[in-house]
Coordinates of C-alpha atoms and ligand atoms in Angstrom, one line a residue:
M995 CA 148.5 79.6 279.0
E996 CA 151.8 81.4 279.0
W997 CA 152.2 81.8 275.3
F998 CA 148.9 83.7 275.2
Y999 CA 150.4 86.4 277.4
I1000 CA 153.1 87.0 274.7
I1001 CA 150.4 87.3 272.0
I1002 CA 148.5 89.8 274.2
F1003 CA 151.7 91.8 274.9
V1004 CA 152.6 92.0 271.3
S1005 CA 149.1 93.1 270.4
G1006 CA 149.3 95.8 273.1
L1007 CA 152.6 97.0 271.5
I1008 CA 151.0 97.1 268.0
F1009 CA 147.9 99.0 269.3
G1010 CA 150.2 101.4 271.2
S1011 CA 152.1 102.0 268.0
F1012 CA 148.8 102.7 266.2
L1013 CA 147.8 105.1 269.0
N1014 CA 151.0 107.1 268.5
A1015 CA 150.4 107.3 264.7
Y1016 CA 146.7 108.3 265.2
F1017 CA 147.6 110.8 267.9
W1018 CA 150.0 112.6 265.5
R1019 CA 147.7 112.4 262.4
V1020 CA 144.8 113.9 264.3
R1021 CA 146.9 116.8 265.4
E1022 CA 148.3 117.3 261.8
N1023 CA 144.8 116.9 260.3
K1024 CA 146.0 113.9 258.2
S1025 CA 143.8 111.0 257.2
I1026 CA 144.4 107.9 259.3
W1027 CA 143.5 105.6 256.4
T1028 CA 146.0 106.7 253.7
G1029 CA 149.8 107.3 253.6
R1030 CA 152.6 105.5 255.2
S1031 CA 154.2 106.3 258.6
M1032 CA 156.7 109.2 258.4
C1033 CA 159.1 111.0 260.5
T1034 CA 157.3 113.9 262.3
K1035 CA 160.3 116.2 261.6
C1036 CA 161.7 115.5 258.1
K1037 CA 158.6 113.8 256.8
N1038 CA 160.6 111.0 255.3
K1039 CA 158.8 107.7 255.0
I1040 CA 159.7 105.2 257.8
K1041 CA 160.7 101.8 256.5
W1042 CA 159.0 98.8 258.1
F1043 CA 162.1 97.6 259.9
D1044 CA 162.4 101.1 261.6
N1045 CA 158.8 100.9 262.7
I1046 CA 158.9 98.0 265.0
P1047 CA 157.5 99.0 268.5
I1048 CA 160.2 99.7 271.0
V1049 CA 162.8 97.6 269.2
S1050 CA 163.4 100.2 266.5
F1051 CA 163.5 103.0 269.0
L1052 CA 166.4 101.2 270.8
I1053 CA 168.2 100.3 267.6
L1054 CA 168.0 103.8 266.2
R1055 CA 168.9 105.2 269.7
A1056 CA 165.9 107.5 269.6
K1057 CA 167.0 109.2 266.4
C1058 CA 165.4 109.3 263.0
R1059 CA 167.5 107.4 260.4
S1060 CA 167.1 110.1 257.8
C1061 CA 167.5 113.4 259.7
R1062 CA 169.1 112.2 262.9
R1063 CA 166.7 114.3 264.9
K1064 CA 165.3 113.0 268.2
I1065 CA 162.3 110.7 268.3
S1066 CA 160.1 111.6 271.3
W1067 CA 160.1 109.2 274.3
Q1068 CA 156.3 109.3 274.0
Y1069 CA 156.5 106.6 271.3
P1070 CA 158.1 103.7 273.1
L1071 CA 156.5 104.7 276.4
V1072 CA 153.0 104.5 275.0
E1073 CA 153.8 101.2 273.2
L1074 CA 155.2 99.7 276.4
W1075 CA 152.2 100.9 278.5
M1076 CA 149.7 99.4 276.1
G1077 CA 151.6 96.1 276.0
L1078 CA 151.8 95.9 279.8
V1079 CA 148.2 97.1 280.4
F1080 CA 146.8 94.5 277.9
V1081 CA 148.7 91.8 279.8
F1082 CA 147.3 93.2 283.0
V1083 CA 143.7 93.2 281.7
Y1084 CA 144.1 89.6 280.6
Y1085 CA 145.6 88.6 284.0
H1086 CA 142.9 90.4 285.8
I1087 CA 139.9 89.0 284.0
S1088 CA 141.3 85.5 283.8
H1089 CA 140.9 85.4 287.6
I1090 CA 137.1 86.2 287.3
T1091 CA 134.6 83.6 286.4
Y1092 CA 132.4 84.6 283.5
H1093 CA 129.7 82.7 281.9
I1094 CA 130.8 84.1 278.5
P1095 CA 133.9 83.6 276.5
I1096 CA 136.8 85.6 278.1
Y1097 CA 137.7 87.4 274.9
I1098 CA 134.5 89.6 275.2
P1099 CA 135.5 91.5 278.4
L1100 CA 139.2 91.4 277.2
V1101 CA 138.3 93.2 273.9
V1102 CA 135.9 95.6 275.6
D1103 CA 138.4 96.6 278.3
C1104 CA 141.3 97.0 275.9
F1105 CA 139.1 99.1 273.6
I1106 CA 138.2 101.3 276.6
I1107 CA 141.9 101.7 277.8
W1108 CA 143.1 102.5 274.3
F1109 CA 140.7 105.5 274.2
L1110 CA 141.4 106.5 277.8
T1111 CA 145.2 106.6 277.0
L1112 CA 144.5 108.7 273.9
I1113 CA 142.4 111.2 275.9
F1114 CA 145.0 111.3 278.7
L1115 CA 147.8 112.1 276.3
Y1116 CA 146.0 114.6 274.2
D1117 CA 144.6 116.5 277.1
L1118 CA 148.0 116.5 278.9
K1119 CA 149.7 117.8 275.8
Y1120 CA 147.2 120.1 274.2
Q1121 CA 144.6 120.8 277.0
E1122 CA 141.8 119.6 274.8
I1123 CA 139.5 116.7 274.6
L1124 CA 138.2 116.0 271.1
D1125 CA 134.6 114.8 270.7
R1126 CA 135.7 111.9 268.5
F1127 CA 137.8 110.5 271.4
T1128 CA 134.7 110.5 273.7
L1129 CA 131.5 110.3 271.8
I1130 CA 132.5 107.7 269.3
P1131 CA 133.7 105.1 271.9
A1132 CA 130.7 106.0 274.1
G1133 CA 128.3 105.3 271.2
I1134 CA 130.0 102.1 270.3
L1135 CA 130.1 100.8 273.9
F1136 CA 126.5 101.8 274.4
I1137 CA 125.3 99.9 271.4
G1138 CA 127.6 96.9 272.1
I1139 CA 126.4 96.7 275.7
L1140 CA 122.8 97.0 274.6
I1141 CA 123.4 93.9 272.4
F1142 CA 125.1 92.0 275.2
Q1143 CA 122.1 92.7 277.5
F1144 CA 119.7 91.5 274.9
F1145 CA 121.5 88.2 275.1
N1146 CA 121.5 88.4 278.9
L1147 CA 125.2 88.8 279.2
S1148 CA 125.1 91.2 282.1
I1149 CA 128.8 91.6 283.0
F1150 CA 128.7 95.3 282.2
P1151 CA 126.7 98.0 284.0
S1152 CA 123.0 98.0 283.1
V1153 CA 121.8 100.4 280.5
A1154 CA 119.9 102.4 283.2
S1155 CA 123.0 102.6 285.3
M1156 CA 125.1 103.8 282.4
L1157 CA 122.6 106.5 281.4
V1158 CA 122.3 107.7 285.0
G1159 CA 126.1 107.7 285.4
A1160 CA 126.5 109.7 282.1
G1161 CA 123.8 112.1 283.2
I1162 CA 125.5 112.6 286.6
A1163 CA 129.0 113.3 285.3
S1164 CA 128.1 115.3 282.3
G1165 CA 125.4 117.3 284.3
F1166 CA 128.0 118.0 287.0
F1167 CA 130.5 119.4 284.4
L1168 CA 127.8 121.2 282.5
A1169 CA 126.8 123.0 285.7
Q1170 CA 130.4 124.1 286.3
F1171 CA 130.7 125.1 282.7
L1172 CA 127.6 127.3 282.8
I1173 CA 128.5 128.9 286.2
S1174 CA 132.1 129.7 285.3
K1175 CA 131.2 130.5 281.6
G1176 CA 133.7 127.9 280.5
R1177 CA 136.7 129.0 282.6
W1178 CA 136.9 126.1 285.1
I1179 CA 136.0 123.3 282.8
G1180 CA 136.0 122.8 279.0
G1181 CA 133.1 121.5 276.9
G1182 CA 135.2 118.4 276.2
D1183 CA 134.9 117.4 279.9
I1184 CA 131.1 117.3 279.6
R1185 CA 131.4 114.7 276.8
L1186 CA 134.1 112.8 278.7
G1187 CA 131.5 112.6 281.5
V1188 CA 129.2 110.7 279.1
L1189 CA 131.9 108.2 278.3
M1190 CA 132.7 107.8 282.0
G1191 CA 129.1 107.0 282.7
V1192 CA 128.9 104.4 279.9
I1193 CA 132.1 102.7 281.1
L1194 CA 131.5 102.7 284.8
G1195 CA 127.7 102.9 285.6
W1196 CA 126.4 105.5 288.1
K1197 CA 128.1 104.3 291.4
L1198 CA 131.6 104.0 290.0
T1199 CA 131.2 107.3 288.0
I1200 CA 130.5 109.1 291.3
L1201 CA 133.6 107.5 292.9
A1202 CA 135.7 108.3 289.8
L1203 CA 134.7 112.0 290.1
F1204 CA 135.8 112.0 293.8
L1205 CA 139.0 110.3 292.9
A1206 CA 139.8 112.7 290.1
Y1207 CA 139.6 115.6 292.5
I1208 CA 141.7 113.8 295.1
I1209 CA 144.4 113.0 292.5
G1210 CA 144.2 116.5 291.1
A1211 CA 144.7 118.0 294.6
V1212 CA 147.6 115.7 295.4
I1213 CA 149.4 116.4 292.1
G1214 CA 148.7 120.1 292.6
I1215 CA 150.3 120.1 296.1
I1216 CA 153.3 118.2 294.8
L1217 CA 153.8 120.7 292.0
L1218 CA 153.4 123.6 294.4
I1219 CA 156.1 122.1 296.7
F1220 CA 158.6 121.1 294.2
S1221 CA 158.4 123.8 291.5
K1222 CA 160.0 127.1 292.0
K1223 CA 157.6 129.0 289.8
K1224 CA 154.1 129.5 291.1
F1225 CA 151.4 127.0 290.1
D1226 CA 149.6 129.0 287.4
S1227 CA 149.9 126.6 284.6
Q1228 CA 147.0 124.3 285.2
I1229 CA 147.0 120.6 284.3
A1230 CA 143.9 119.8 282.2
F1231 CA 141.3 118.0 284.3
G1232 CA 140.7 115.4 281.7
T1233 CA 144.0 113.7 282.6
F1234 CA 142.8 113.2 286.2
L1235 CA 139.4 112.0 285.0
T1236 CA 140.9 109.3 282.7
V1237 CA 143.3 108.1 285.4
A1238 CA 140.4 107.9 287.9
T1239 CA 138.2 106.1 285.3
F1240 CA 141.0 103.5 284.8
I1241 CA 141.4 102.9 288.6
C1242 CA 137.6 102.5 289.0
M1243 CA 137.3 100.0 286.2
F1244 CA 139.5 97.5 288.1
W1245 CA 139.5 98.6 291.7
G1246 CA 136.3 100.7 292.0
D1247 CA 134.1 98.0 293.5
G1248 CA 137.0 97.1 296.0
I1249 CA 137.3 100.7 297.0
L1250 CA 133.5 101.1 297.6
N1251 CA 133.4 97.9 299.6
W1252 CA 136.3 99.0 301.7
Y1253 CA 134.8 102.5 302.2
F1254 CA 131.4 101.2 303.3
R1255 CA 132.9 98.7 305.7
L1256 CA 134.8 101.6 307.2
I1257 CA 131.8 103.8 307.8
M1258 CA 129.2 101.2 308.7
Ligands
ZN586 ZN1 163.5 112.5 260.3

């Protein structure tokens, strides 16, 4: 159904727009439930017609209507990413046969990606992973999947697999945290490990940990080669973990199958 792709895309844009607003309000310690959208610089209220995802950014030519100061590229990029990734998720799962309505995995996957994007951006920008970005979705997913399993809808990792995965990832980070006294890794990574386990189950969690280190090493080498200044500013590890988790959600089983065929 082609028209459904348009609905999904527009939903993604709206959720992306909401992510931007939430991201800023968390940083500014503002309530997410009250108050209208405002310019982050002059604090003037944004009218509804200036708050349309992507479209308004283009019409306003990346400038606030009131103060004419620049609007960050983060806004349209996050909106576009969410729109496209929602379409991708729908495309991906519509090629898998489920014995349950397709909107269940669709909603669950979009929910997960929304939080992964939030963690990625926040860690990239502020080198910090807030507990409410990891523990709240982990709790909701865990309870949700518990309910699904009660009804025998086992398209998600089993509860045992989720718990073992969460234990492996968070234990792995906790060990590093204790050994380095918090210098290598932050406490937020430990909680992100819990979320990874709940999303992926134990097998894919281990794969995601490997992948995160590989991605981190590749990016590190690229930065070393192309930047004149030496590589002292470290990129927060949570950004690599979220990218690796996203990859494993959709291609993890494929990567594992490919790898075991290779070594068998
Ligand atoms: Zn302004």
